[in-house]
Tab-separated table of C-alpha atoms in Angstrom:
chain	number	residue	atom	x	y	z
A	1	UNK	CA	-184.761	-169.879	4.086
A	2	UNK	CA	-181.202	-171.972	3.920
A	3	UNK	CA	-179.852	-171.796	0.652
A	4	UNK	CA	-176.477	-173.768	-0.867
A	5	UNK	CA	-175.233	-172.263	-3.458
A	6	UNK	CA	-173.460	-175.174	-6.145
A	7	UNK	CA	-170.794	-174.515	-8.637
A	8	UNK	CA	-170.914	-175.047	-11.611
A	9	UNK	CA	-174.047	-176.152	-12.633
A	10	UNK	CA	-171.958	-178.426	-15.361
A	11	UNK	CA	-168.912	-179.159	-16.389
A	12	UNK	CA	-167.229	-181.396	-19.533
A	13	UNK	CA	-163.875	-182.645	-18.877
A	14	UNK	CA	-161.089	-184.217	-20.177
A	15	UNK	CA	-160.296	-187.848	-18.883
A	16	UNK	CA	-157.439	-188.065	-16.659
A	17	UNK	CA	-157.895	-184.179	-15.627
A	18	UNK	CA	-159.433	-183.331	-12.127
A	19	UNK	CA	-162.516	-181.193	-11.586
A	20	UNK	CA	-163.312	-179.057	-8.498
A	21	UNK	CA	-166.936	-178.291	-7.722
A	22	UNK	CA	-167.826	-175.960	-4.692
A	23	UNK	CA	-170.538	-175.625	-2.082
A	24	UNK	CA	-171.383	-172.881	-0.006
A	25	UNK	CA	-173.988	-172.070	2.515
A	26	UNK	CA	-174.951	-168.774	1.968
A	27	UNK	CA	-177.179	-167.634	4.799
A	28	UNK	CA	-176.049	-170.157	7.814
A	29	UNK	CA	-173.174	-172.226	8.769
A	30	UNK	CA	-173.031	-175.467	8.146
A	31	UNK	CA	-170.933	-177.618	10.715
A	32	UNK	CA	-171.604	-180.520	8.409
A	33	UNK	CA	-172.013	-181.026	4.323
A	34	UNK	CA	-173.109	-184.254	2.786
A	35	UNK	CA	-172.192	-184.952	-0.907
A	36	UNK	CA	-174.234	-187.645	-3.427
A	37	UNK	CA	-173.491	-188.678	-6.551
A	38	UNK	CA	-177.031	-189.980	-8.696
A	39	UNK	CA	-177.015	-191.891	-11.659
A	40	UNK	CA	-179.402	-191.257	-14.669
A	41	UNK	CA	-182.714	-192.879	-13.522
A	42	UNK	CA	-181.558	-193.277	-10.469
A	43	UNK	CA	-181.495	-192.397	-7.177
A	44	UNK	CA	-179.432	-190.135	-5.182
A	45	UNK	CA	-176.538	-192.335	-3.422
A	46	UNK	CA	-174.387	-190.612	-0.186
A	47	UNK	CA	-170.715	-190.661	-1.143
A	48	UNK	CA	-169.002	-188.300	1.769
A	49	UNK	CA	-170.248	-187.100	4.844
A	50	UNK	CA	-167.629	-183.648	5.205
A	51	UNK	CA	-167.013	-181.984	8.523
A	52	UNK	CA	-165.966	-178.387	9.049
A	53	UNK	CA	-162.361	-178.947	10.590
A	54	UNK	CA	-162.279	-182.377	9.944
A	55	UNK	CA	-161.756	-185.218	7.458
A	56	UNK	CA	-164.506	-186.832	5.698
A	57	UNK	CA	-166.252	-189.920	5.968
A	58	UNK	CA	-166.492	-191.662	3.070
A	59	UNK	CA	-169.091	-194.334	2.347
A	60	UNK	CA	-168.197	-197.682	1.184
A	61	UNK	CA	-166.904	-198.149	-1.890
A	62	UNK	CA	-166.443	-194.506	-2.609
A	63	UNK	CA	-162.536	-194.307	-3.408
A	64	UNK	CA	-161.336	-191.288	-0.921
A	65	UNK	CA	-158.188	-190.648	-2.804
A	66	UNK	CA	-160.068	-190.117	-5.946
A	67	UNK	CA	-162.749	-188.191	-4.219
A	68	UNK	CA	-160.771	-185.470	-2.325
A	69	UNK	CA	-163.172	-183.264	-0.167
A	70	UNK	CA	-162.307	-180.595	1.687
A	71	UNK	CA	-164.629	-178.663	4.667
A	72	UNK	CA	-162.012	-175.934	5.390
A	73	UNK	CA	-164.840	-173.318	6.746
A	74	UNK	CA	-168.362	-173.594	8.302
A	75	UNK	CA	-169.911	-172.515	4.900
A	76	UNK	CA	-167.167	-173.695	2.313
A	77	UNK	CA	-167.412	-177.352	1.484
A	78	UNK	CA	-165.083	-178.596	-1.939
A	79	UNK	CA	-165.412	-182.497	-3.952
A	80	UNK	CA	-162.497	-183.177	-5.820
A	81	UNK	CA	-162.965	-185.652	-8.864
A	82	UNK	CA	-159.017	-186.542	-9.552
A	83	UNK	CA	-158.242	-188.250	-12.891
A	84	UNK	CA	-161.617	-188.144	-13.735
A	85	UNK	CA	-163.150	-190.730	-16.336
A	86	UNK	CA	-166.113	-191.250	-18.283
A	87	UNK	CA	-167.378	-193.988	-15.242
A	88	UNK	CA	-166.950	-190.976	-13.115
A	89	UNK	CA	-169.667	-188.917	-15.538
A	90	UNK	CA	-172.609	-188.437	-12.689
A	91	UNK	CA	-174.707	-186.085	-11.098
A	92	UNK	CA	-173.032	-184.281	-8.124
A	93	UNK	CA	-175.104	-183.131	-5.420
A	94	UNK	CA	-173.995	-181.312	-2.171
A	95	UNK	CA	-176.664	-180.589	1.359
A	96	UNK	CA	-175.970	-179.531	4.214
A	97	UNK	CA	-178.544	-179.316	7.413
A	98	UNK	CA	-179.932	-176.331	8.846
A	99	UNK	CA	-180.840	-175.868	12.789
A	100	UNK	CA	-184.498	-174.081	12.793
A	101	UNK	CA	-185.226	-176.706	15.618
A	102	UNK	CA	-184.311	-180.232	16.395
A	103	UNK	CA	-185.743	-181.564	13.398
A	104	UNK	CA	-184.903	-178.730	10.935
A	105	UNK	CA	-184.577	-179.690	7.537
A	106	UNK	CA	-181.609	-180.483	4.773
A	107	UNK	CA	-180.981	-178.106	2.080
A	108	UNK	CA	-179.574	-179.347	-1.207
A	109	UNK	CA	-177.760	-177.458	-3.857
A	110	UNK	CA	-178.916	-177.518	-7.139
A	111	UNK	CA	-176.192	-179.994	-8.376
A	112	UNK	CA	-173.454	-180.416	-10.898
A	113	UNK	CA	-173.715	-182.259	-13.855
A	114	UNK	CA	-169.768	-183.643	-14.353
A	115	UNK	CA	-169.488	-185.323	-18.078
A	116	UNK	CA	-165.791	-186.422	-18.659
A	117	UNK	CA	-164.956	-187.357	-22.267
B	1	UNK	CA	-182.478	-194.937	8.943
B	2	UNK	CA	-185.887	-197.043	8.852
B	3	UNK	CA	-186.953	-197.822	4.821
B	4	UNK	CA	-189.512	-196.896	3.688
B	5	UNK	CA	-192.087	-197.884	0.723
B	6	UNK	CA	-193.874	-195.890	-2.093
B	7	UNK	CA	-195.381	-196.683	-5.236
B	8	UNK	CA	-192.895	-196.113	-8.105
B	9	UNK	CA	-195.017	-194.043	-9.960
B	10	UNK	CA	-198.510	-192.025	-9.980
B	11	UNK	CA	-200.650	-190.073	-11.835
B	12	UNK	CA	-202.892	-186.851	-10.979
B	13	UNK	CA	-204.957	-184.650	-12.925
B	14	UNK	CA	-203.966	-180.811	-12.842
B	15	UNK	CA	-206.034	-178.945	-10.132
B	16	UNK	CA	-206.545	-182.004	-8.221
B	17	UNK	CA	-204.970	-183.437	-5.105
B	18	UNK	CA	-202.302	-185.567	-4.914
B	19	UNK	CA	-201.877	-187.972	-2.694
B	20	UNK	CA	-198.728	-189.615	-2.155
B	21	UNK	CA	-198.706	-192.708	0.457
B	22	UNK	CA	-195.729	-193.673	2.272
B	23	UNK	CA	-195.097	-196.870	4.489
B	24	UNK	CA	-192.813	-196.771	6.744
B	25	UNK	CA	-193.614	-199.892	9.661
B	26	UNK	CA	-189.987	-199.451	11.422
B	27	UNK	CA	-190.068	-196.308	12.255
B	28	UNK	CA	-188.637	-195.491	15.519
B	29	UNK	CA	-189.977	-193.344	18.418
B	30	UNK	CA	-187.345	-190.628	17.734
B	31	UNK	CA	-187.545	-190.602	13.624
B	32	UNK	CA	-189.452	-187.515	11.775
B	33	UNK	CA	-190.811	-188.223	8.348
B	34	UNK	CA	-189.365	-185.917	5.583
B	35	UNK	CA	-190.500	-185.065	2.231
B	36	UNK	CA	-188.490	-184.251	-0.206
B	37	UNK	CA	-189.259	-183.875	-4.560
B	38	UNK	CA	-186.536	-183.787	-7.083
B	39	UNK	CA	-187.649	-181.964	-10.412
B	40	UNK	CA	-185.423	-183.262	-13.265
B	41	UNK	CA	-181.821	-182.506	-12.977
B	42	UNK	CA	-182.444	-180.642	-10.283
B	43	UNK	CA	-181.092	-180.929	-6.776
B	44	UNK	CA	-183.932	-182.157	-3.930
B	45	UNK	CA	-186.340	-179.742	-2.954
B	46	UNK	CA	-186.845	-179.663	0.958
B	47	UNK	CA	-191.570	-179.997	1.300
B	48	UNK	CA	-192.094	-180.999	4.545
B	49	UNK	CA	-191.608	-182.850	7.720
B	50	UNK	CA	-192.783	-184.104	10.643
B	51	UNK	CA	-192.863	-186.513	14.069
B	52	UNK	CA	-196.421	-187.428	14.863
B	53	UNK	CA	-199.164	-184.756	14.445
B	54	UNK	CA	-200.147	-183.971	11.030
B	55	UNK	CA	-198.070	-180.416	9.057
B	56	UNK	CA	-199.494	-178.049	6.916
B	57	UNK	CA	-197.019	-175.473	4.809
B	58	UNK	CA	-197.568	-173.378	1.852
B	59	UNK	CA	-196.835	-175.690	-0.411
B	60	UNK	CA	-198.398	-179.394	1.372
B	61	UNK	CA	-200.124	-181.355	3.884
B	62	UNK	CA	-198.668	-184.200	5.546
B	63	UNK	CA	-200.888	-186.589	7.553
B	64	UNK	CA	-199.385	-189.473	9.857
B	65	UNK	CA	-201.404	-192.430	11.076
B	66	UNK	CA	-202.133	-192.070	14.854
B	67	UNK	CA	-198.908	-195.519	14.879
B	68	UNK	CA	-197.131	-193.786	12.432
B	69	UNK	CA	-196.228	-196.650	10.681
B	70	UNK	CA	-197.600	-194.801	7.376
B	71	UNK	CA	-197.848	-191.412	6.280
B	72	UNK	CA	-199.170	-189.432	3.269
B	73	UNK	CA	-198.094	-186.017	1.371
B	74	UNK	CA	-200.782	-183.878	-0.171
B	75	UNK	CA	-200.596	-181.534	-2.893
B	76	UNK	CA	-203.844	-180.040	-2.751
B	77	UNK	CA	-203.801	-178.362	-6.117
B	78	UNK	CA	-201.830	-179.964	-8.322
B	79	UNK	CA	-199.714	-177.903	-11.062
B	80	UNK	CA	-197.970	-179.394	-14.038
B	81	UNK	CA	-194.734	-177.860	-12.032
B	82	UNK	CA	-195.697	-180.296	-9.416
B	83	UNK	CA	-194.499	-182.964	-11.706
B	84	UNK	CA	-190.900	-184.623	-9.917
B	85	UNK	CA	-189.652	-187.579	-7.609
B	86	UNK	CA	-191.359	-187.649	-4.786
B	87	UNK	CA	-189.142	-189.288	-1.889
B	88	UNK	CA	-190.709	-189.751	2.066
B	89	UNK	CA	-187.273	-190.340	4.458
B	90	UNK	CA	-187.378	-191.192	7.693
B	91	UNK	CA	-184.321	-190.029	9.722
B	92	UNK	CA	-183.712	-189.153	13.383
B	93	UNK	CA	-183.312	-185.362	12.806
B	94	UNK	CA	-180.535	-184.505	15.365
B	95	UNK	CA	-176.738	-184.415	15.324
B	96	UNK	CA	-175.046	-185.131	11.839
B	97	UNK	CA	-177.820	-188.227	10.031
B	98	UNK	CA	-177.467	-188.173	6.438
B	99	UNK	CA	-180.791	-188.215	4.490
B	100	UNK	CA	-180.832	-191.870	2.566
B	101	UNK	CA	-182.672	-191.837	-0.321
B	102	UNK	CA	-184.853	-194.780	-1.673
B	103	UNK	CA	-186.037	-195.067	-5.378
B	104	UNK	CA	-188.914	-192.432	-4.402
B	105	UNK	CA	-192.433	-191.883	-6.549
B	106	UNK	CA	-192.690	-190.522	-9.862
B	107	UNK	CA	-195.413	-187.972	-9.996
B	108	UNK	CA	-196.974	-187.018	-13.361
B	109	UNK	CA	-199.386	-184.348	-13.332
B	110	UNK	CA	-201.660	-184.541	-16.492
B	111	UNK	CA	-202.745	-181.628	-18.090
């Protein structure tokens, strides 16, 4: 089946530092990458909609120069957290669709927990 | 994407079926129904989906009413493992639709 591979898993930062955290499709290419961001108890909220060649779409509210993601190759998609701070302290969550017919299905990776201190 | 409405929260004995019910009145003609479960600090795992006629996997069942303004996931055995959010999205399936999540149900399998 379609698996995303997320990096890391976790990460503890400083405040004010940036943190990159990386998504890959492993065994298809993905034209398009969604990333989420979910609060404790609650749940998962899009942030970016990322195509391949493209710039993303940001939801609203979701500050795209803090934010920075990048979709540079059909199974390479990249979030940015610049200047992190301890608001920005979330669950980070990348998916990305797979084509086994019409409907297919959404894959998700299995997320990064992003603690800035 | 059509919203949809579950129970926050359910309980089910281990070995027995769950059932997991899943409104979901403004659904459009070209909408599937997915079904996804997110075990704690985990990312989503993909279960099922489906348009009108009733799915069967390996791991769940997933029956939609004949108007398919409802549907329900089964877990026919239930493990302790089974125990995670349970979200049912409705989303057109095609081109570039992001999944949107609602608050989903929390399944607790009891030993």
């Amino acid at each position: 089946g379609a698996v995303v591979s997320q990096h890391p898993s976790w990460v503890i930062c400083k405040s004010g530092t940036s943190v990159k955290i990386e998504c890959r499709s492993l065994d298809f290419q993905a034209t398009t990458m969604f990333w989420y961001r979910q609060f404790p108890k609650q749940s998962l909220m899009l942030m970016a909609t990322s195509n391949e060649g493209s710039k993303a779409t940001y939801e609203q509210g979701v500050e795209k120069d803090k934010f920075l993601i990048n979709h540079a190759s059909l199974t390479l998609s990249t979030l940015t957290v610049t200047s992190a701070h301890p608001e920005d302290s979330s669950f980070y969550i990348c998916s990305a669709r797979w084509f086994r017919d019409r409907s297919g299905g959404y894959t998700f990776g299995s997320g990064t927990r992003l603690t800035v201190v | 994407d059509a919203k949809t409405t579950q129970p926050t929260s359910m309980d089910c004995a281990e070995g027995r079926a769950a059932n997991l019910p899943c409104n979901h009145s403004t659904i459009s003609g070209n909408e599937y129904v997915y079904w996804y479960r997110q075990i704690h600090s985990q990312g989503p795992q993909y279960i099922i989906h489906g348009l009108k006629n009733n799915e069967t996997n390996e791991m769940a069942s997933l029956i939609i009413t004949e108007d398919r303004k409802s549907s329900t996931l089964i877990l026919p055995h239930a493990t302790l493992r089974d125990t995670a959010v349970y979200y049912c999205i409705v989303n057109p399936g095609a081109g570039s639709y992001q999944l949107t999540f609602g608050k989903g149900t929390k399944l607790s399998v009891i030993p």
